[in-house]
Amino acid sequence: MSRPTQCCFCSSLKGTDFIGETWDRHRHVREVPTDAFGDISFAGLRQKTGKYARVSTNTSPDVLYQLLTEQWELPPPNLLISVTGGAKNFYLKARLKNMFHRGLIKVAQTTGAWIITGGTHAGVMKHVGQAVRDYALSSSSTRGQIVAIGVATWGIIHNRNALVNSEV
């Protein structure tokens, strides 16, 4: 995969250099060309792959849209569905969970929507992920693609160092 154009990431400078100071984004973070992007495989019944890129909070929405539609070749959305909420896990009764899953997938399918979440496996975002996973596992190639985008902060990603491209 080629490097995303104009995408940068923020990197915290060595914390020991600033002991005793109040953290300041402008002093303690630097922005450099991204070294964390590529394809990621999700293990399961069927091997699924997705794409990822580490970007700065200052990255222009236009640049991100270009990355998603031109480089990753996602179809432009007709609707954005943003599912947000706390990352606290909660129990959904089976009937309500099934209604949520079916409703979310149906809306995304019929409208050509992108589903955007906080990208974690907790709370309501976990239920979105399960709905998309279940759809992908049960769907045939003739059914429409569901686009789900997780936007997570770099610090909460498990094994994030494995996502850094050492050749860049």
Short mmCIF file of C-alpha atoms in Angstrom, two decimals:
data_model
loop_
_atom_site.label_atom_id
_atom_site.label_comp_id
_atom_site.label_asym_id
_atom_site.label_seq_id
_atom_site.Cartn_x
_atom_site.Cartn_y
_atom_site.Cartn_z
CA MET A 1 0.00 0.00 0.00
CA SER A 2 1.34 3.42 -0.86
CA ARG A 3 1.72 6.06 1.81
CA PRO A 4 -1.42 8.14 2.33
CA THR A 5 -0.78 11.57 0.87
CA GLN A 6 -0.47 14.43 3.34
CA CYS A 7 -1.45 12.31 6.36
CA CYS A 8 0.53 12.98 9.46
CA PHE A 9 0.45 11.70 12.99
CA CYS A 10 1.21 13.24 16.32
CA SER A 11 3.93 11.64 18.37
CA SER A 12 4.43 12.30 22.04
CA LEU A 13 7.97 13.32 22.81
CA LYS A 14 9.87 11.41 25.46
CA GLY A 15 7.96 11.91 28.68
CA THR A 16 11.04 11.96 30.91
CA ASP A 17 12.19 15.18 29.20
CA PHE A 18 9.25 17.07 30.70
CA ILE A 19 8.92 15.67 34.23
CA GLY A 20 7.24 18.19 36.50
CA GLU A 21 5.78 20.24 33.64
CA THR A 22 2.11 20.58 32.79
CA TRP A 23 1.41 18.73 29.55
CA ASP A 24 1.02 21.07 26.60
CA ARG A 25 0.13 19.75 23.16
CA HIS A 26 2.15 22.43 21.40
CA ARG A 27 5.33 21.71 23.39
CA HIS A 28 5.09 17.95 23.94
CA VAL A 29 3.80 16.68 20.59
CA ARG A 30 5.38 16.82 17.17
CA GLU A 31 3.76 16.15 13.82
CA VAL A 32 5.60 14.00 11.27
CA PRO A 33 4.61 12.06 8.13
CA THR A 34 2.70 8.94 9.08
CA ASP A 35 4.55 5.68 9.52
CA ALA A 36 1.46 3.70 10.57
CA PHE A 37 -0.78 2.72 7.68
CA GLY A 38 -1.61 -0.35 5.63
CA ASP A 39 -3.83 -3.40 5.61
CA ILE A 40 -4.90 -5.28 8.70
CA SER A 41 -6.30 -8.81 8.87
CA PHE A 42 -9.12 -9.77 11.22
CA ALA A 43 -9.12 -13.42 12.22
CA GLY A 44 -12.37 -15.33 12.32
CA LEU A 45 -14.43 -17.79 10.37
CA ARG A 46 -13.59 -15.90 7.20
CA GLN A 47 -10.41 -13.90 6.90
CA LYS A 48 -11.40 -10.25 6.58
CA THR A 49 -9.04 -7.40 5.85
CA GLY A 50 -9.38 -3.71 6.40
CA LYS A 51 -7.23 -0.66 6.08
CA TYR A 52 -5.84 1.66 8.71
CA ALA A 53 -3.94 4.92 8.89
CA ARG A 54 -2.68 6.89 11.86
CA VAL A 55 -3.45 10.56 11.35
CA SER A 56 -3.12 13.77 13.30
CA THR A 57 -6.03 15.52 14.92
CA ASN A 58 -5.16 18.42 12.60
CA THR A 59 -5.52 16.39 9.40
CA SER A 60 -7.97 18.12 7.09
CA PRO A 61 -11.32 16.37 6.57
CA ASP A 62 -10.78 16.87 2.83
CA VAL A 63 -7.53 14.90 3.01
CA LEU A 64 -9.22 12.10 4.99
CA TYR A 65 -12.12 11.96 2.53
CA GLN A 66 -9.63 11.75 -0.36
CA LEU A 67 -7.81 8.91 1.42
CA LEU A 68 -11.04 6.98 1.97
CA THR A 69 -12.60 7.49 -1.47
CA GLU A 70 -9.65 7.77 -3.85
CA GLN A 71 -6.88 5.68 -2.32
CA TRP A 72 -8.98 3.13 -0.42
CA GLU A 73 -11.69 3.24 -3.12
CA LEU A 74 -14.66 3.32 -0.75
CA PRO A 75 -17.87 4.41 -2.45
CA PRO A 76 -18.82 7.95 -1.42
CA PRO A 77 -21.45 7.86 1.32
CA ASN A 78 -24.99 9.07 0.92
CA LEU A 79 -25.31 9.28 4.70
CA LEU A 80 -23.00 9.22 7.72
CA ILE A 81 -24.18 7.27 10.76
CA SER A 82 -22.17 8.25 13.83
CA VAL A 83 -22.70 5.91 16.75
CA THR A 84 -21.20 7.34 19.90
CA GLY A 85 -21.54 6.72 23.57
CA GLY A 86 -19.60 5.68 26.58
CA ALA A 87 -17.26 2.76 26.40
CA LYS A 88 -18.91 1.15 29.39
CA ASN A 89 -20.14 -2.34 28.64
CA PHE A 90 -23.83 -3.01 29.12
CA TYR A 91 -26.21 -5.87 28.54
CA LEU A 92 -28.80 -5.78 25.78
CA LYS A 93 -31.61 -8.30 25.83
CA ALA A 94 -31.47 -10.58 22.79
CA ARG A 95 -34.60 -9.12 21.21
CA LEU A 96 -33.39 -5.52 21.54
CA LYS A 97 -29.89 -6.47 20.36
CA ASN A 98 -31.30 -8.18 17.25
CA MET A 99 -33.51 -5.17 16.50
CA PHE A 100 -30.53 -2.82 16.84
CA HIS A 101 -28.32 -5.02 14.61
CA ARG A 102 -30.98 -5.48 11.90
CA GLY A 103 -32.00 -1.81 11.95
CA LEU A 104 -28.44 -0.49 11.74
CA ILE A 105 -27.50 -2.83 8.89
CA LYS A 106 -30.73 -2.14 6.99
CA VAL A 107 -30.24 1.62 7.19
CA ALA A 108 -26.60 1.35 6.14
CA GLN A 109 -27.47 -0.98 3.23
CA THR A 110 -30.43 0.94 1.87
CA THR A 111 -28.82 4.37 2.09
CA GLY A 112 -25.21 3.61 1.18
CA ALA A 113 -24.13 4.99 4.55
CA TRP A 114 -20.81 4.87 6.30
CA ILE A 115 -21.03 3.83 9.96
CA ILE A 116 -18.53 5.71 12.13
CA THR A 117 -17.73 4.74 15.72
CA GLY A 118 -15.05 5.27 18.33
CA GLY A 119 -13.41 2.07 17.15
CA THR A 120 -13.31 0.20 20.45
CA HIS A 121 -14.71 -3.16 21.50
CA ALA A 122 -16.75 -1.73 24.37
CA GLY A 123 -20.17 -0.25 24.99
CA VAL A 124 -22.40 0.63 22.07
CA MET A 125 -19.41 0.52 19.72
CA LYS A 126 -19.03 -3.19 20.52
CA HIS A 127 -22.63 -3.76 19.43
CA VAL A 128 -22.01 -1.91 16.16
CA GLY A 129 -18.94 -4.05 15.52
CA GLN A 130 -20.88 -7.22 16.24
CA ALA A 131 -23.67 -6.17 13.87
CA VAL A 132 -21.22 -5.47 11.05
CA ARG A 133 -19.30 -8.69 11.75
CA ASP A 134 -22.47 -10.78 11.78
CA TYR A 135 -23.60 -9.19 8.52
CA ALA A 136 -20.23 -9.85 6.88
CA LEU A 137 -20.21 -13.48 8.03
CA SER A 138 -23.75 -14.15 6.84
CA SER A 139 -23.76 -12.17 3.61
CA SER A 140 -23.09 -13.42 0.14
CA SER A 141 -21.06 -11.40 -2.34
CA THR A 142 -24.27 -10.23 -4.01
CA ARG A 143 -25.38 -8.25 -0.97
CA GLY A 144 -24.10 -4.72 -0.55
CA GLN A 145 -20.92 -3.83 1.27
CA ILE A 146 -21.23 -2.17 4.66
CA VAL A 147 -18.59 0.48 5.40
CA ALA A 148 -17.67 0.75 9.08
CA ILE A 149 -14.97 3.18 10.19
CA GLY A 150 -13.53 3.16 13.69
CA VAL A 151 -11.81 6.33 14.86
CA ALA A 152 -9.78 5.48 17.95
CA THR A 153 -7.05 7.37 19.71
CA TRP A 154 -3.62 5.86 19.16
CA GLY A 155 -2.98 5.35 22.86
CA ILE A 156 -5.83 2.87 23.37
CA ILE A 157 -4.97 0.56 20.46
CA HIS A 158 -3.68 -2.81 21.66
CA ASN A 159 -0.37 -3.85 20.07
CA ARG A 160 -0.19 -0.54 18.19
CA ASN A 161 3.56 -0.83 17.63
CA ALA A 162 2.87 -3.73 15.25
CA LEU A 163 0.95 -1.25 13.05
CA VAL A 164 3.99 0.99 12.50
CA ASN A 165 5.56 0.44 9.09
CA SER A 166 9.28 0.05 9.78
CA GLU A 167 10.20 0.53 6.11
CA VAL A 168 9.01 4.15 6.03
#
